[in-house]
PDB file of C-alpha atoms in Angstrom:
ATOM      1  CA  MET A  24      84.446 116.391 115.829  1.00 48.00           C
ATOM      2  CA  SER A  25      88.162 117.494 115.586  1.00 53.00           C
ATOM      3  CA  ILE A  26      90.260 115.052 113.553  1.00 63.00           C
ATOM      4  CA  GLN A  27      93.912 114.939 114.533  1.00 64.00           C
ATOM      5  CA  THR A  28      96.417 115.265 111.803  1.00 68.00           C
ATOM      6  CA  THR A  29     100.057 113.883 111.919  1.00 73.00           C
ATOM      7  CA  HIS A  30     102.864 115.853 110.802  1.00 79.00           C
ATOM      8  CA  PRO A  31     103.940 115.313 107.286  1.00 92.00           C
ATOM      9  CA  ARG A  32     105.730 112.022 106.667  1.00 96.00           C
ATOM     10  CA  THR A  33     108.042 111.025 103.864  1.00 97.00           C
ATOM     11  CA  VAL A  34     108.782 107.841 101.918  1.00 98.00           C
ATOM     12  CA  THR A  35     111.170 107.339  98.970  1.00 98.00           C
ATOM     13  CA  SER A  36     110.027 106.357  95.739  1.00 98.00           C
ATOM     14  CA  ALA A  37     111.843 103.913  93.521  1.00 98.00           C
ATOM     15  CA  ASP A  38     113.909 106.648  91.763  1.00 97.00           C
ATOM     16  CA  GLY A  39     114.754 108.445  95.074  1.00 98.00           C
ATOM     17  CA  THR A  40     112.071 111.053  95.017  1.00 98.00           C
ATOM     18  CA  PRO A  41     110.810 111.971  98.298  1.00 98.00           C
ATOM     19  CA  ILE A  42     106.854 111.627  98.592  1.00 98.00           C
ATOM     20  CA  SER A  43     105.259 113.259 101.504  1.00 98.00           C
ATOM     21  CA  TYR A  44     101.857 112.615 102.934  1.00 98.00           C
ATOM     22  CA  ARG A  45      99.820 113.315 106.198  1.00 97.00           C
ATOM     23  CA  THR A  46      97.738 110.937 108.224  1.00 97.00           C
ATOM     24  CA  MET A  47      94.406 111.537 110.146  1.00 97.00           C
ATOM     25  CA  GLY A  48      91.762 109.647 111.586  1.00 97.00           C
ATOM     26  CA  ALA A  49      91.425 106.037 112.937  1.00 96.00           C
ATOM     27  CA  GLY A  50      90.232 102.852 111.254  1.00 96.00           C
ATOM     28  CA  PRO A  51      91.364 100.905 108.279  1.00 98.00           C
ATOM     29  CA  ASP A  52      93.963 102.487 106.184  1.00 98.00           C
ATOM     30  CA  LEU A  53      92.949 104.623 103.080  1.00 98.00           C
ATOM     31  CA  ILE A  54      95.138 106.525 100.660  1.00 98.00           C
ATOM     32  CA  VAL A  55      93.793 109.609  98.964  1.00 98.00           C
ATOM     33  CA  VAL A  56      95.439 110.692  95.753  1.00 98.00           C
ATOM     34  CA  GLY A  57      94.275 114.200  94.155  1.00 98.00           C
ATOM     35  CA  GLY A  58      94.261 115.331  90.716  1.00 98.00           C
ATOM     36  CA  ALA A  59      96.101 117.909  88.388  1.00 97.00           C
ATOM     37  CA  LEU A  60      96.200 121.399  89.405  1.00 96.00           C
ATOM     38  CA  ARG A  61      95.511 120.247  93.102  1.00 95.00           C
ATOM     39  CA  ALA A  62      97.614 119.765  96.224  1.00 94.00           C
ATOM     40  CA  SER A  63      96.864 117.952  99.481  1.00 95.00           C
ATOM     41  CA  GLN A  64      95.341 120.997 100.958  1.00 93.00           C
ATOM     42  CA  ASP A  65      92.460 120.985  98.452  1.00 95.00           C
ATOM     43  CA  TYR A  66      91.474 117.618  99.701  1.00 97.00           C
ATOM     44  CA  LEU A  67      91.308 118.339 103.410  1.00 96.00           C
ATOM     45  CA  PRO A  68      87.571 118.425 103.537  1.00 97.00           C
ATOM     46  CA  LEU A  69      87.481 115.056 101.898  1.00 98.00           C
ATOM     47  CA  ALA A  70      89.949 113.529 104.154  1.00 98.00           C
ATOM     48  CA  SER A  71      88.427 114.855 107.148  1.00 97.00           C
ATOM     49  CA  ALA A  72      85.051 113.401 106.220  1.00 98.00           C
ATOM     50  CA  LEU A  73      86.855 110.010 105.447  1.00 98.00           C
ATOM     51  CA  ALA A  74      88.742 110.273 108.734  1.00 97.00           C
ATOM     52  CA  GLY A  75      85.597 109.611 110.880  1.00 94.00           C
ATOM     53  CA  SER A  76      86.012 105.906 110.304  1.00 96.00           C
ATOM     54  CA  ARG A  77      89.271 105.385 108.338  1.00 97.00           C
ATOM     55  CA  THR A  78      93.055 106.141 108.812  1.00 97.00           C
ATOM     56  CA  VAL A  79      93.437 108.596 105.645  1.00 98.00           C
ATOM     57  CA  HIS A  80      96.952 109.099 104.331  1.00 98.00           C
ATOM     58  CA  LEU A  81      96.644 112.168 102.031  1.00 98.00           C
ATOM     59  CA  VAL A  82      99.326 112.207  99.597  1.00 98.00           C
ATOM     60  CA  ASP A  83     101.074 115.227  97.813  1.00 98.00           C
ATOM     61  CA  ARG A  84     102.068 113.840  94.530  1.00 98.00           C
ATOM     62  CA  ARG A  85     105.409 114.612  93.305  1.00 98.00           C
ATOM     63  CA  GLY A  86     105.779 118.272  92.409  1.00 96.00           C
ATOM     64  CA  ARG A  87     103.507 119.331  95.481  1.00 95.00           C
ATOM     65  CA  GLY A  88     104.130 120.175  99.013  1.00 93.00           C
ATOM     66  CA  GLY A  89     106.925 118.193 100.748  1.00 95.00           C
ATOM     67  CA  SER A  90     107.366 115.882  97.803  1.00 98.00           C
ATOM     68  CA  GLY A  91     110.033 116.248  95.356  1.00 98.00           C
ATOM     69  CA  PRO A  92     109.808 117.320  91.602  1.00 97.00           C
ATOM     70  CA  GLN A  93     108.388 115.607  88.819  1.00 97.00           C
ATOM     71  CA  GLY A  94     111.933 115.273  87.523  1.00 92.00           C
ATOM     72  CA  PRO A  95     113.067 114.671  83.808  1.00 90.00           C
ATOM     73  CA  GLY A  96     111.563 111.587  82.003  1.00 92.00           C
ATOM     74  CA  TYR A  97     108.382 112.096  84.080  1.00 97.00           C
ATOM     75  CA  THR A  98     105.591 109.487  83.295  1.00 98.00           C
ATOM     76  CA  LEU A  99     102.589 107.866  84.719  1.00 98.00           C
ATOM     77  CA  ALA A 100     104.776 104.821  85.888  1.00 98.00           C
ATOM     78  CA  LYS A 101     106.775 107.428  88.309  1.00 98.00           C
ATOM     79  CA  GLU A 102     103.243 107.944  89.910  1.00 98.00           C
ATOM     80  CA  VAL A 103     102.639 104.393  90.319  1.00 98.00           C
ATOM     81  CA  GLU A 104     105.883 103.935  92.060  1.00 98.00           C
ATOM     82  CA  ASP A 105     105.211 106.788  94.197  1.00 98.00           C
ATOM     83  CA  LEU A 106     101.811 105.318  95.335  1.00 98.00           C
ATOM     84  CA  LEU A 107     103.266 101.894  95.607  1.00 98.00           C
ATOM     85  CA  ALA A 108     105.993 103.487  98.138  1.00 98.00           C
ATOM     86  CA  VAL A 109     103.063 105.033 100.223  1.00 98.00           C
ATOM     87  CA  GLN A 110     101.225 101.671 100.094  1.00 98.00           C
ATOM     88  CA  ALA A 111     104.171  99.849 101.261  1.00 98.00           C
ATOM     89  CA  GLU A 112     104.675 102.027 104.363  1.00 98.00           C
ATOM     90  CA  THR A 113     101.054 102.353 105.472  1.00 98.00           C
ATOM     91  CA  GLY A 114      99.870  98.889 104.537  1.00 98.00           C
ATOM     92  CA  ALA A 115      96.658 100.360 103.079  1.00 98.00           C
ATOM     93  CA  ARG A 116      94.547  97.978 100.990  1.00 98.00           C
ATOM     94  CA  THR A 117      92.048 100.739  99.838  1.00 98.00           C
ATOM     95  CA  ALA A 118      92.696 103.988  97.688  1.00 98.00           C
ATOM     96  CA  PHE A 119      90.601 106.850  96.622  1.00 99.00           C
ATOM     97  CA  GLY A 120      91.631 108.848  93.591  1.00 98.00           C
ATOM     98  CA  HIS A 121      90.247 111.955  91.896  1.00 98.00           C
ATOM     99  CA  SER A 122      90.663 112.904  88.170  1.00 98.00           C
ATOM    100  CA  TYR A 123      94.337 112.363  87.416  1.00 98.00           C
ATOM    101  CA  GLY A 124      94.851 110.852  90.860  1.00 98.00           C
ATOM    102  CA  GLY A 125      92.007 108.398  89.833  1.00 98.00           C
ATOM    103  CA  LEU A 126      94.036 107.071  86.787  1.00 98.00           C
ATOM    104  CA  VAL A 127      97.260 106.818  88.963  1.00 98.00           C
ATOM    105  CA  VAL A 128      95.137 104.445  91.389  1.00 98.00           C
ATOM    106  CA  LEU A 129      93.802 102.580  88.551  1.00 98.00           C
ATOM    107  CA  GLU A 130      96.848 102.097  86.807  1.00 98.00           C
ATOM    108  CA  THR A 131      98.647 101.016  90.357  1.00 98.00           C
ATOM    109  CA  ALA A 132      95.687  98.392  90.759  1.00 98.00           C
ATOM    110  CA  ARG A 133      96.141  97.324  87.161  1.00 98.00           C
ATOM    111  CA  SER A 134      99.760  96.733  87.422  1.00 97.00           C
ATOM    112  CA  PHE A 135     100.060  95.566  91.183  1.00 98.00           C
ATOM    113  CA  PRO A 136      97.283  93.745  93.246  1.00 96.00           C
ATOM    114  CA  VAL A 137      98.082  95.838  96.294  1.00 98.00           C
ATOM    115  CA  PHE A 138      94.503  97.124  96.826  1.00 98.00           C
ATOM    116  CA  ASP A 139      91.251  95.100  97.494  1.00 98.00           C
ATOM    117  CA  HIS A 140      88.955  98.114  97.098  1.00 98.00           C
ATOM    118  CA  VAL A 141      89.480 101.426  95.110  1.00 98.00           C
ATOM    119  CA  ALA A 142      87.068 104.183  94.733  1.00 98.00           C
ATOM    120  CA  VAL A 143      87.586 106.925  91.864  1.00 98.00           C
ATOM    121  CA  TYR A 144      85.793 110.109  91.094  1.00 98.00           C
ATOM    122  CA  GLU A 145      85.787 110.958  87.519  1.00 98.00           C
ATOM    123  CA  PRO A 146      89.080 109.172  86.759  1.00 98.00           C
ATOM    124  CA  GLY A 147      91.395 110.394  84.033  1.00 97.00           C
ATOM    125  CA  VAL A 148      91.089 107.208  82.006  1.00 97.00           C
ATOM    126  CA  PRO A 149      90.442 108.209  78.403  1.00 95.00           C
ATOM    127  CA  CYS A 150      87.830 106.101  76.686  1.00 94.00           C
ATOM    128  CA  GLY A 151      87.381 108.316  73.814  1.00 90.00           C
ATOM    129  CA  PRO A 152      89.410 111.109  71.905  1.00 91.00           C
ATOM    130  CA  VAL A 153      91.712 113.294  73.948  1.00 93.00           C
ATOM    131  CA  HIS A 154      91.740 117.008  73.132  1.00 92.00           C
ATOM    132  CA  THR A 155      95.674 117.972  72.740  1.00 96.00           C
ATOM    133  CA  HIS A 156      95.494 121.026  70.501  1.00 96.00           C
ATOM    134  CA  TRP A 157      95.670 123.303  73.458  1.00 97.00           C
ATOM    135  CA  MET A 158      99.037 121.859  74.635  1.00 98.00           C
ATOM    136  CA  ALA A 159     101.483 123.746  72.335  1.00 98.00           C
ATOM    137  CA  PRO A 160      99.962 127.180  72.926  1.00 98.00           C
ATOM    138  CA  TYR A 161      99.937 126.410  76.610  1.00 98.00           C
ATOM    139  CA  ARG A 162     103.353 125.487  76.443  1.00 98.00           C
ATOM    140  CA  GLU A 163     104.266 128.571  74.711  1.00 98.00           C
ATOM    141  CA  ARG A 164     102.444 130.939  76.964  1.00 98.00           C
ATOM    142  CA  LEU A 165     104.083 129.345  80.223  1.00 97.00           C
ATOM    143  CA  ALA A 166     107.408 129.962  78.630  1.00 97.00           C
ATOM    144  CA  ALA A 167     106.560 133.548  77.838  1.00 98.00           C
ATOM    145  CA  GLY A 168     105.763 133.983  81.594  1.00 97.00           C
ATOM    146  CA  ASP A 169     101.800 134.455  80.878  1.00 98.00           C
ATOM    147  CA  PRO A 170     100.241 132.040  83.309  1.00 97.00           C
ATOM    148  CA  TYR A 171      96.664 133.215  82.784  1.00 96.00           C
ATOM    149  CA  GLY A 172      97.175 133.057  78.821  1.00 97.00           C
ATOM    150  CA  ALA A 173      98.228 129.443  79.445  1.00 97.00           C
ATOM    151  CA  PHE A 174      95.340 128.685  81.654  1.00 96.00           C
ATOM    152  CA  ALA A 175      92.933 130.221  79.090  1.00 96.00           C
ATOM    153  CA  HIS A 176      94.154 127.699  76.521  1.00 96.00           C
ATOM    154  CA  PHE A 177      93.553 124.817  78.762  1.00 96.00           C
ATOM    155  CA  VAL A 178      90.089 125.849  79.760  1.00 93.00           C
ATOM    156  CA  ARG A 179      89.065 126.455  76.216  1.00 92.00           C
ATOM    157  CA  GLY A 180      90.684 123.333  74.853  1.00 91.00           C
ATOM    158  CA  SER A 181      91.019 120.526  77.264  1.00 90.00           C
ATOM    159  CA  GLY A 182      87.347 119.620  76.921  1.00 82.00           C
ATOM    160  CA  GLY A 183      86.115 119.991  80.590  1.00 76.00           C
ATOM    161  CA  ALA A 184      84.999 123.671  80.492  1.00 76.00           C
ATOM    162  CA  PRO A 185      81.423 124.631  80.049  1.00 74.00           C
ATOM    163  CA  ALA A 186      80.549 125.305  76.456  1.00 76.00           C
ATOM    164  CA  PHE A 187      80.270 129.129  76.885  1.00 80.00           C
ATOM    165  CA  MET A 188      83.637 129.260  78.338  1.00 83.00           C
ATOM    166  CA  ALA A 189      85.207 127.191  75.506  1.00 82.00           C
ATOM    167  CA  LYS A 190      83.535 129.452  73.057  1.00 84.00           C
ATOM    168  CA  MET A 191      85.048 132.542  74.378  1.00 90.00           C
ATOM    169  CA  PRO A 192      87.629 134.354  72.495  1.00 92.00           C
ATOM    170  CA  HIS A 193      91.061 133.740  73.918  1.00 94.00           C
ATOM    171  CA  TRP A 194      91.964 137.336  74.939  1.00 92.00           C
ATOM    172  CA  TYR A 195      88.437 137.513  76.647  1.00 93.00           C
ATOM    173  CA  LEU A 196      88.763 134.487  78.734  1.00 94.00           C
ATOM    174  CA  ARG A 197      92.276 135.446  79.697  1.00 95.00           C
ATOM    175  CA  LEU A 198      91.058 138.732  80.893  1.00 95.00           C
ATOM    176  CA  ALA A 199      88.159 137.172  82.734  1.00 92.00           C
ATOM    177  CA  LEU A 200      90.508 134.695  84.442  1.00 92.00           C
ATOM    178  CA  ARG A 201      92.932 137.475  85.364  1.00 92.00           C
ATOM    179  CA  VAL A 202      90.182 139.312  86.985  1.00 93.00           C
ATOM    180  CA  GLY A 203      88.353 136.325  88.680  1.00 91.00           C
ATOM    181  CA  LEU A 204      91.298 134.174  89.801  1.00 90.00           C
ATOM    182  CA  ARG A 205      93.268 135.975  92.418  1.00 87.00           C
ATOM    183  CA  GLY A 206      92.799 133.944  95.679  1.00 87.00           C
ATOM    184  CA  PRO A 207      94.620 131.123  97.656  1.00 87.00           C
ATOM    185  CA  ALA A 208      93.454 128.466  95.219  1.00 83.00           C
ATOM    186  CA  TRP A 209      95.062 130.277  92.114  1.00 91.00           C
ATOM    187  CA  ARG A 210      98.176 130.856  94.243  1.00 91.00           C
ATOM    188  CA  ARG A 211      98.415 127.032  94.822  1.00 89.00           C
ATOM    189  CA  MET A 212      97.742 126.331  91.135  1.00 93.00           C
ATOM    190  CA  LEU A 213     100.303 128.665  89.822  1.00 95.00           C
ATOM    191  CA  PRO A 214     103.359 126.470  90.578  1.00 95.00           C
ATOM    192  CA  LEU A 215     101.498 123.455  89.228  1.00 97.00           C
ATOM    193  CA  LEU A 216     100.755 124.692  85.672  1.00 97.00           C
ATOM    194  CA  GLU A 217     103.773 122.987  84.175  1.00 97.00           C
ATOM    195  CA  ALA A 218     103.005 119.726  85.977  1.00 97.00           C
ATOM    196  CA  ASN A 219      99.581 120.065  84.649  1.00 97.00           C
ATOM    197  CA  LEU A 220     100.687 119.879  81.149  1.00 98.00           C
ATOM    198  CA  ALA A 221     103.116 116.935  81.906  1.00 98.00           C
ATOM    199  CA  GLU A 222     100.149 115.252  83.483  1.00 98.00           C
ATOM    200  CA  HIS A 223      97.713 115.737  80.658  1.00 97.00           C
ATOM    201  CA  GLU A 224     100.559 114.557  78.269  1.00 97.00           C
ATOM    202  CA  GLN A 225     100.261 111.363  80.153  1.00 98.00           C
ATOM    203  CA  VAL A 226      96.572 111.222  79.906  1.00 97.00           C
ATOM    204  CA  ALA A 227      96.763 111.620  76.194  1.00 97.00           C
ATOM    205  CA  ALA A 228      99.377 108.842  76.086  1.00 96.00           C
ATOM    206  CA  GLN A 229      96.610 106.495  77.485  1.00 95.00           C
ATOM    207  CA  GLN A 230      94.279 106.882  74.560  1.00 93.00           C
ATOM    208  CA  GLY A 231      93.147 103.722  73.222  1.00 92.00           C
ATOM    209  CA  ARG A 232      94.420 101.490  75.979  1.00 93.00           C
ATOM    210  CA  HIS A 233      91.424 101.644  78.440  1.00 95.00           C
ATOM    211  CA  ILE A 234      90.916  97.821  77.673  1.00 96.00           C
ATOM    212  CA  ALA A 235      93.970  97.288  79.465  1.00 97.00           C
ATOM    213  CA  PHE A 236      92.219  98.277  82.855  1.00 98.00           C
ATOM    214  CA  ALA A 237      90.269  94.835  82.541  1.00 98.00           C
ATOM    215  CA  ALA A 238      93.191  93.506  84.453  1.00 98.00           C
ATOM    216  CA  VAL A 239      92.231  95.403  87.666  1.00 98.00           C
ATOM    217  CA  THR A 240      91.067  92.901  90.424  1.00 95.00           C
ATOM    218  CA  ALA A 241      90.118  95.392  92.953  1.00 98.00           C
ATOM    219  CA  SER A 242      86.406  96.011  93.628  1.00 98.00           C
ATOM    220  CA  THR A 243      85.858  99.486  92.082  1.00 98.00           C
ATOM    221  CA  LEU A 244      83.413 102.222  92.582  1.00 98.00           C
ATOM    222  CA  ILE A 245      83.386 104.856  89.948  1.00 98.00           C
ATOM    223  CA  LEU A 246      81.668 108.149  90.848  1.00 98.00           C
ATOM    224  CA  CYS A 247      80.865 111.103  88.701  1.00 98.00           C
ATOM    225  CA  GLY A 248      78.773 114.259  88.756  1.00 97.00           C
ATOM    226  CA  GLY A 249      75.549 114.699  87.231  1.00 96.00           C
ATOM    227  CA  ARG A 250      76.366 118.179  86.289  1.00 93.00           C
ATOM    228  CA  SER A 251      79.298 116.737  84.225  1.00 93.00           C
ATOM    229  CA  SER A 252      78.848 116.401  80.367  1.00 90.00           C
ATOM    230  CA  ARG A 253      77.139 113.555  79.074  1.00 91.00           C
ATOM    231  CA  THR A 254      80.207 112.717  76.920  1.00 90.00           C
ATOM    232  CA  SER A 255      82.410 112.395  80.227  1.00 92.00           C
ATOM    233  CA  ARG A 256      79.645 110.162  81.756  1.00 94.00           C
ATOM    234  CA  ALA A 257      79.356 108.107  78.755  1.00 95.00           C
ATOM    235  CA  GLU A 258      83.040 107.294  79.071  1.00 96.00           C
ATOM    236  CA  PHE A 259      82.823 106.489  82.801  1.00 97.00           C
ATOM    237  CA  GLY A 260      80.209 104.064  81.676  1.00 97.00           C
ATOM    238  CA  VAL A 261      82.517 102.268  79.171  1.00 97.00           C
ATOM    239  CA  LEU A 262      85.085 102.150  81.965  1.00 98.00           C
ATOM    240  CA  ARG A 263      82.860 100.412  84.289  1.00 98.00           C
ATOM    241  CA  ASP A 264      81.896  97.930  81.550  1.00 98.00           C
ATOM    242  CA  THR A 265      85.727  97.264  81.088  1.00 98.00           C
ATOM    243  CA  LEU A 266      86.538  96.576  84.735  1.00 98.00           C
ATOM    244  CA  PRO A 267      85.821  93.159  86.019  1.00 97.00           C
ATOM    245  CA  ASP A 268      84.131  94.312  89.320  1.00 98.00           C
ATOM    246  CA  ALA A 269      82.975  97.942  89.192  1.00 98.00           C
ATOM    247  CA  THR A 270      80.060  99.995  90.185  1.00 98.00           C
ATOM    248  CA  LEU A 271      79.067 103.466  88.596  1.00 98.00           C
ATOM    249  CA  GLU A 272      77.208 105.900  90.610  1.00 98.00           C
ATOM    250  CA  THR A 273      76.108 109.541  89.619  1.00 98.00           C
ATOM    251  CA  LEU A 274      75.833 112.183  92.173  1.00 98.00           C
ATOM    252  CA  ASP A 275      73.122 114.592  91.321  1.00 97.00           C
ATOM    253  CA  GLY A 276      74.134 118.181  91.480  1.00 97.00           C
ATOM    254  CA  LEU A 277      77.842 117.599  91.540  1.00 97.00           C
ATOM    255  CA  ASP A 278      80.551 118.588  88.992  1.00 95.00           C
ATOM    256  CA  HIS A 279      84.015 117.338  88.116  1.00 95.00           C
ATOM    257  CA  PHE A 280      85.194 119.066  91.343  1.00 96.00           C
ATOM    258  CA  GLY A 281      82.891 117.181  93.807  1.00 98.00           C
ATOM    259  CA  PRO A 282      85.553 115.852  95.983  1.00 98.00           C
ATOM    260  CA  GLU A 283      86.571 119.116  97.011  1.00 97.00           C
ATOM    261  CA  GLY A 284      84.818 121.996  99.280  1.00 95.00           C
ATOM    262  CA  LYS A 285      81.580 121.705 100.341  1.00 96.00           C
ATOM    263  CA  THR A 286      80.455 118.802  98.476  1.00 98.00           C
ATOM    264  CA  ALA A 287      83.295 116.612  99.781  1.00 98.00           C
ATOM    265  CA  SER A 288      81.263 115.083 102.454  1.00 98.00           C
ATOM    266  CA  ILE A 289      78.900 113.880  99.884  1.00 98.00           C
ATOM    267  CA  VAL A 290      81.605 112.001  98.165  1.00 98.00           C
ATOM    268  CA  ALA A 291      82.928 110.717 101.243  1.00 98.00           C
ATOM    269  CA  ASP A 292      79.694 109.247 102.328  1.00 98.00           C
ATOM    270  CA  ARG A 293      79.419 107.353  98.989  1.00 98.00           C
ATOM    271  CA  THR A 294      83.076 106.130  99.386  1.00 98.00           C
ATOM    272  CA  LEU A 295      82.435 104.983 102.970  1.00 98.00           C
ATOM    273  CA  ALA A 296      79.332 103.126 102.078  1.00 98.00           C
ATOM    274  CA  PHE A 297      81.039 101.158  99.393  1.00 98.00           C
ATOM    275  CA  LEU A 298      83.845 100.449 101.651  1.00 95.00           C
ATOM    276  CA  ARG A 299      81.847  99.081 104.402  1.00 88.00           C
TER     277      ARG A 299
END
């Protein structure tokens, strides 16, 4: 089945930043918000699978696509304002967020009761310690014009990589990334490396405040991958127990990037089943 996609539309956020989104499908409105180091193109398989029964509004967060830059004084609150602008324009009462986008969706739902249902896949809500030691050398490598070196610090230090990669010497991992990361996905990530640091700084700023999400009134589905670390899955359990109306489902065989590529349809199926 071919899903028709509209030309990108633009709304203006509270600080004047243009926020671009594309629309596809038919049915009740659903906003999709992606994660760090990702642009809307990375979620086209997910959006297409959802669009069989939903009108999907796929957002390019600030710093991506046709949207404006993060800008000075960037905070999570800016992302909330952006999502509110898209919600006001589309009237959507449901939203899906992946990783940092999941944090944006939940923070919006916590602050403003605009959503009836939200689904999040491995949302970036810290319910335990946040690794920050990688941020200073990451910033230094970016300033030196060494994106592979910066990314190697992120992979080794942020806590999301497989153990064997986290234990690699920095020089070796940098070399491996330089050899292995050369395709379109890396070219899309390159201009997002600075935004990645700013967004993870915002995640770190949320440490210790997960209890605030008890104010979320929307019915919430939390999805996580069975291949993700036990530590991460335990944190999603804490988040489920914090939210007043939340369900946690583990999808066997999936990892943190479940909403992308060939496994996107699995995530879409579980999301649509929850929304019915």
